[in-house]
Short mmCIF file of C-alpha atoms in Angstrom, two decimals:
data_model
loop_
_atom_site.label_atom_id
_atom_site.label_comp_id
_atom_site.label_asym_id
_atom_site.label_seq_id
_atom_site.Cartn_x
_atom_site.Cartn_y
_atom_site.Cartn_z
CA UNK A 1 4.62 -10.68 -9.01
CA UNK A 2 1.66 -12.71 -9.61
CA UNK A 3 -2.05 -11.44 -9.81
CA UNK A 4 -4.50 -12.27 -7.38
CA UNK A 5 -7.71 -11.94 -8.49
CA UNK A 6 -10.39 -10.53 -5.56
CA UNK A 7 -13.34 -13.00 -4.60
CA UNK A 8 -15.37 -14.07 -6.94
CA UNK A 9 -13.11 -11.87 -9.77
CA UNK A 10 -11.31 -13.87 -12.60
CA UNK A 11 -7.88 -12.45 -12.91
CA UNK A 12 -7.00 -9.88 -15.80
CA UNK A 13 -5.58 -10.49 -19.04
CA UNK A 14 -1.98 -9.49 -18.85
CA UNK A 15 -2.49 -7.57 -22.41
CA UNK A 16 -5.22 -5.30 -21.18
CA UNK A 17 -2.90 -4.40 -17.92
CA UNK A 18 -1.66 -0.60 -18.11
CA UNK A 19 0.51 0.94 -15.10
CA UNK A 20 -0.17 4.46 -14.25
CA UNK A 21 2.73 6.47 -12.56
CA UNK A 22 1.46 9.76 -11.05
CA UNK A 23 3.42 12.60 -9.53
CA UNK A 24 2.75 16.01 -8.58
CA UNK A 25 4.68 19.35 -8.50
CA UNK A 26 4.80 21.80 -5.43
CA UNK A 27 1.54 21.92 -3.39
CA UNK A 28 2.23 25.04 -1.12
CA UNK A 29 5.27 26.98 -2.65
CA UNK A 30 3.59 28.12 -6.18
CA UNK A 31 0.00 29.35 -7.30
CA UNK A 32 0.02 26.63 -10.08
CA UNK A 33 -0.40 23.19 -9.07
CA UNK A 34 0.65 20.18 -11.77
CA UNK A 35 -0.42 16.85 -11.67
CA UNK A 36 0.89 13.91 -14.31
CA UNK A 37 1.22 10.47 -14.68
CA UNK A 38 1.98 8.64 -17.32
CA UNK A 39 0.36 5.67 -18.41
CA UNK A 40 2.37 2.40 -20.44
CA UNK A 41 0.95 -1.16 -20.93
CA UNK A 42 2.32 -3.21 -18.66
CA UNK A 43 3.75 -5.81 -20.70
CA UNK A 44 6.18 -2.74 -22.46
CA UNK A 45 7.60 -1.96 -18.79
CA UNK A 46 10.52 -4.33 -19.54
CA UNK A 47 11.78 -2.68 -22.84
CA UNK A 48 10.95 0.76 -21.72
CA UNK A 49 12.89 0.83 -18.54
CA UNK A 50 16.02 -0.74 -20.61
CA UNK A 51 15.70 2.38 -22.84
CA UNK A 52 16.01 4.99 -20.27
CA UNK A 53 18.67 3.09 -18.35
CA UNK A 54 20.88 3.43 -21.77
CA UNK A 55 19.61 6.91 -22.41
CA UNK A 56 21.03 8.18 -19.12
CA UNK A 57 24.60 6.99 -19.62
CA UNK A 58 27.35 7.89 -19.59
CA UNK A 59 26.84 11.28 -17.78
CA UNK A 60 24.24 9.81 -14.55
CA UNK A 61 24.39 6.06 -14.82
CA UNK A 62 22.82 6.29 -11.04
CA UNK A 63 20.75 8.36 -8.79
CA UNK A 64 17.48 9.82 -9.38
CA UNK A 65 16.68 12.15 -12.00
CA UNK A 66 14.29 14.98 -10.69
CA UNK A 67 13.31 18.27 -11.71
CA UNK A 68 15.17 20.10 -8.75
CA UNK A 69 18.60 18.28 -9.64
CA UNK A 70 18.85 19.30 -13.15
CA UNK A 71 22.46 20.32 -13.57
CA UNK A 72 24.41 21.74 -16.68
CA UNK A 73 26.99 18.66 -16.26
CA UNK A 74 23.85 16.16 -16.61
CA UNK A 75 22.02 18.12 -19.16
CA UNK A 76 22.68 16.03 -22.33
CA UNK A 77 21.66 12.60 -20.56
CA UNK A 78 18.38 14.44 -19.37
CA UNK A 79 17.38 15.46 -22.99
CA UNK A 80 18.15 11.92 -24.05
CA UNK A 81 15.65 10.31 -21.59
CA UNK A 82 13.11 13.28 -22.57
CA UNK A 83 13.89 12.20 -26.30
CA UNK A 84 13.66 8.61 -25.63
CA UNK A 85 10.09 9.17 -23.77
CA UNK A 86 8.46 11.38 -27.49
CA UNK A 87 10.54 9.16 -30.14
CA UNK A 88 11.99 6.17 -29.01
CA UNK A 89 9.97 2.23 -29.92
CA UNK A 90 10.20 1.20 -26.61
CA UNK A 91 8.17 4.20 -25.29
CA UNK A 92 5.90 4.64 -28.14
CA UNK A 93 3.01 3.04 -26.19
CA UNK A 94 3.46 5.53 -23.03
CA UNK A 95 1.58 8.93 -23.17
CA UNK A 96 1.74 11.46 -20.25
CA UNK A 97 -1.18 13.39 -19.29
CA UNK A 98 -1.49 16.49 -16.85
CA UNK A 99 -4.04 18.17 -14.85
CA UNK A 100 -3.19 22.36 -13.72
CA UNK A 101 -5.06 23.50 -11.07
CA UNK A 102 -4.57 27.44 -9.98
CA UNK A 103 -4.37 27.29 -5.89
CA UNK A 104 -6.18 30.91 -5.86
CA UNK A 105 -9.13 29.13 -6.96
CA UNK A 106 -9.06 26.74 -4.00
CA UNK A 107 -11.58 27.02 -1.43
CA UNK A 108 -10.57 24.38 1.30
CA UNK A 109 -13.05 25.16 3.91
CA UNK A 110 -15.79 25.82 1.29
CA UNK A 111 -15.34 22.24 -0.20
CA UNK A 112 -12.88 20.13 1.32
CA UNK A 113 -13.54 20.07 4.94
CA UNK A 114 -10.84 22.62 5.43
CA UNK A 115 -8.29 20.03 4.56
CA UNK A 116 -5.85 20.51 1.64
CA UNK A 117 -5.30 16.50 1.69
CA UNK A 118 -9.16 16.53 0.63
CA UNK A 119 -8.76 18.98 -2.52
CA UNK A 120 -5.51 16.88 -3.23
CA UNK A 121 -6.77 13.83 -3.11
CA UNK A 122 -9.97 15.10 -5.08
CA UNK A 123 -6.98 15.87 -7.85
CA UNK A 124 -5.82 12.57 -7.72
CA UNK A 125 -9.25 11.23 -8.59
CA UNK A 126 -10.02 13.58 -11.27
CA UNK A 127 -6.64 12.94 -13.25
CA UNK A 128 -7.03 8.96 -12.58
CA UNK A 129 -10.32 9.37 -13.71
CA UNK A 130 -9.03 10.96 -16.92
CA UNK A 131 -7.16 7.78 -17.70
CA UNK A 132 -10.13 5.90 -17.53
CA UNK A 133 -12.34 7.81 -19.96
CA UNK A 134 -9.34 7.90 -22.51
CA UNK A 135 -8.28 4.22 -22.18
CA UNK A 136 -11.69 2.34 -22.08
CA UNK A 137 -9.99 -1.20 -22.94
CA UNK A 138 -8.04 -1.32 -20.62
CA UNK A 139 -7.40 -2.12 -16.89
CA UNK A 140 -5.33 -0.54 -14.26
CA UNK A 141 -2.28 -0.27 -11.97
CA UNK A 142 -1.92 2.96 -10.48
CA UNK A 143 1.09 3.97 -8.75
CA UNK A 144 0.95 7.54 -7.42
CA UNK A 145 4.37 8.55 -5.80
CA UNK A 146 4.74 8.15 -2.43
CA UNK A 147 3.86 10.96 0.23
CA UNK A 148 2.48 11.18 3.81
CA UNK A 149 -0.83 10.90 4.12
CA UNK A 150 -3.71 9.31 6.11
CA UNK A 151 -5.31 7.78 3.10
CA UNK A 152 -4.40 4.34 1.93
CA UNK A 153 -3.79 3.73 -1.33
CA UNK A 154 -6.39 1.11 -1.27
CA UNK A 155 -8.76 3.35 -0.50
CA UNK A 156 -7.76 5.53 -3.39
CA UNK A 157 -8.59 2.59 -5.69
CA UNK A 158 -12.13 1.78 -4.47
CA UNK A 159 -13.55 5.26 -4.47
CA UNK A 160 -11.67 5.00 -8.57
CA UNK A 161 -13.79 2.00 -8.96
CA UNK A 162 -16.80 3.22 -7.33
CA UNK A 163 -16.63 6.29 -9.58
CA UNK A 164 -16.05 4.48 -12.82
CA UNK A 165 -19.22 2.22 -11.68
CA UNK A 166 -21.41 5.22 -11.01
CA UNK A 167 -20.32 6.56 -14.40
CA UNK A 168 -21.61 3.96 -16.49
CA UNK A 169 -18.32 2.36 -16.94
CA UNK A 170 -18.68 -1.34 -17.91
CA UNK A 171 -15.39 -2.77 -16.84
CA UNK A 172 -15.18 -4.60 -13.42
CA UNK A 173 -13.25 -3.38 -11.35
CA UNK A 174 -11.17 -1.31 -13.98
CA UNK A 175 -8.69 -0.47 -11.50
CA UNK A 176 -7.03 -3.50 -10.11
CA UNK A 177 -3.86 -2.14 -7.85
CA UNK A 178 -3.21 0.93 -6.59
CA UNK A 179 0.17 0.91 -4.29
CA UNK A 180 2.45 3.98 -3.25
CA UNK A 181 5.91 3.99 -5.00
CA UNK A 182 9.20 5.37 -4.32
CA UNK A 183 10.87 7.90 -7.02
CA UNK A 184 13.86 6.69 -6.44
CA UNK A 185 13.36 3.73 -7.16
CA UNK A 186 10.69 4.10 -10.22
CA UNK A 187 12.03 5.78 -13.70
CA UNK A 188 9.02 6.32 -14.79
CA UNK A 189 7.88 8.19 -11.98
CA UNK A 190 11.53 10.33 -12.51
CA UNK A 191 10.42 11.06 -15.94
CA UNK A 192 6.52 12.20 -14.75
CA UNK A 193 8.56 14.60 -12.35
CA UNK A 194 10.88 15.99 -15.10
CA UNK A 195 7.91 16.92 -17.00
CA UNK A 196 5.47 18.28 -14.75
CA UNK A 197 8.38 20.37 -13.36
CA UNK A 198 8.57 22.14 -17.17
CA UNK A 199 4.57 22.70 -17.51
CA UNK A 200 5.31 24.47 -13.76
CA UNK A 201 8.52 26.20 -14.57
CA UNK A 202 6.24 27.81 -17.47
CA UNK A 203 3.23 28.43 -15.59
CA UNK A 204 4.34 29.69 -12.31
CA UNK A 205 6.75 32.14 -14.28
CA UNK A 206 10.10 30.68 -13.56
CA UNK A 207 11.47 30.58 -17.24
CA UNK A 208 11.33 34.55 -17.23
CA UNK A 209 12.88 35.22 -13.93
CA UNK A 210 16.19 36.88 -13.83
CA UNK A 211 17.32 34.36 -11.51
CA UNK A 212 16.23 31.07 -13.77
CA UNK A 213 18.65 28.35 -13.81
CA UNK A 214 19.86 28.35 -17.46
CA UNK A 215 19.58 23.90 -17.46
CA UNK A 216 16.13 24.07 -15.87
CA UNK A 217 15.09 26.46 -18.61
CA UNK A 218 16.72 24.34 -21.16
CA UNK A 219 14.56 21.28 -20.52
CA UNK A 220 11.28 23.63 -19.68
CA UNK A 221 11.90 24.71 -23.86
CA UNK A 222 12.89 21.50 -24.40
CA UNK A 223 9.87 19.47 -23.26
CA UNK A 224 7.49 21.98 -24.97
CA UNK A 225 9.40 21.25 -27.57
CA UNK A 226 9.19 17.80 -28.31
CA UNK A 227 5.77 17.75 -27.00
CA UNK A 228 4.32 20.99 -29.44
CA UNK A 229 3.20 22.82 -27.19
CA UNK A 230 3.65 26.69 -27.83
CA UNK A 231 2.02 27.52 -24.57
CA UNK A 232 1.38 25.43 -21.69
CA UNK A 233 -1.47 28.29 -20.38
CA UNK A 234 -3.97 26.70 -22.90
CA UNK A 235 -5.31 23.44 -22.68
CA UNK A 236 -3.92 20.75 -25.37
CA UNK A 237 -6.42 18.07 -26.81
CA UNK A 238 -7.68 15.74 -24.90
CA UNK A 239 -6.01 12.31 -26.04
CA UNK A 240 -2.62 12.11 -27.44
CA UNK A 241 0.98 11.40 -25.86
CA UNK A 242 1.03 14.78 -24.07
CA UNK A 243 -1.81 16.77 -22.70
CA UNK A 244 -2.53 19.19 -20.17
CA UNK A 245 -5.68 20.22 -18.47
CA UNK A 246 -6.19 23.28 -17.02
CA UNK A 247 -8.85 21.86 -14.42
CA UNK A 248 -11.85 24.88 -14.14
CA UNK A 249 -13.02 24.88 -10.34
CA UNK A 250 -17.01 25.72 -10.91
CA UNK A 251 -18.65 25.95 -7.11
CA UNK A 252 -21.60 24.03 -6.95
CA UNK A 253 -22.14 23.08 -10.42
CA UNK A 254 -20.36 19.70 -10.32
CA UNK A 255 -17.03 18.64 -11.58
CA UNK A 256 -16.26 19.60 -15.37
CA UNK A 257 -15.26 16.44 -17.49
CA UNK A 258 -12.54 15.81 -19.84
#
């Protein structure tokens, strides 16, 4: 799809392009929220999506992988693609970076006009923003998963651009697109899921229950695993190819910075 550059804006250098694919795990069901995305330059999107569609064979050649359809039958093709994502060349460039927010600390009416779209949206911003900061060379096509919601996505990426501009941030117009996407049809967005779903299966307490589903807790050890991460309850650095944030709600004394 070609680029069109907004009036008066000289369209971007394909090299500096990175996509951004951002999911989220269970807003009302659990007291920890997770927030991911994973970020890849655009020009590796090619390779990288080859690599997964070989690393899911021969045991789910089709369908969606997601966190809630882990299965014991398709276990070995989901450690592949979890693999492929920490070790493999063609995913070397893509990192994946989190943001944890515990729902207790929430204060909807306080701060968000009584709207939980508000505080999500505010989450949104805050781990887009993240990208940003860490990738200061680069420019941006964000692709949050796609929900219902009375906010366009358009609207997502000026108040991003706005943000980076009040920040100092030199780039113009740092990011360029910002469209919904369908899991289904996005791998990447499959593999944001899978791993969001094992910081929450740790956090929220799931790996311990007596009830755990023994593939779920398979790939939750198995994620923290390739990533090295002994626990998930203490925040990682804050660059690398997998990091969480445990995002510190401080009333009234502005938004802490990572």
């Amino acid at each position: 799809m070609a680029i069109i550059a907004r009036a008066g804006r000289e369209p971007p250098d394909p090299a500096l392009l990175s996509d951004i694919y951002i999911d989220e795990s269970s807003q009302t069901k659990h007291r920890f929220l997770v927030l991911g995305g994973i970020i890849i330059p655009t020009l590796q999107l090619k390779v990288a999506l080859a690599e997964i569609a070989k690393c899911r064979l021969p045991e789910l050649p089709f369908g969606e992988m997601k966190w809630n359809k882990i299965s014991t039958g398709k276990l070995d093709a989901y450690r592949r693609v979890i693999d492929a994502f920490f070790y493999s060349d063609a995913l070397k460039p893509a990192h994946f970076h989190s943001l944890v927010v515990d729902t207790h600390q929430l204060d909807h009416h306080a701060y968000n006009e009584g709207s939980r779209e508000i505080g999500f949206n505010k989450e949104i911003y805050q781990l887009a923003s993240k990208f940003a900061r860490n990738y200061r060379g680069r420019l941006f096509h964000c692709y949050p998963d796609h929900r219902d919601t009375s906010q366009r996505p358009e609207d997502l990426r000026d108040i991003l651009n706005h943000g980076r501009r009040k920040a100092g941030d030199t780039r113009e117009w740092p990011f360029r697109r910002c469209h919904f996407r369908c899991s289904k049809q996005t791998p990447l967005l499959q593999i944001t899921d899978l791993l969001i779903g094992a910081i929450a299966y740790h956090l929220n307490g799931h790996i311990h229950s007596a009830d755990a589903s023994p593939p779920k807790v398979a790939i939750a050890k198995h994620v923290m695993d390739r990533a090295g991460v002994k626990n998930p309850a203490i925040d990682t650095s804050i660059s690398g190819k997998f990091t969480i944030w445990h995002r510190r709600l401080r009333p009234r004394m502005g938004v802490p910075r990572r």
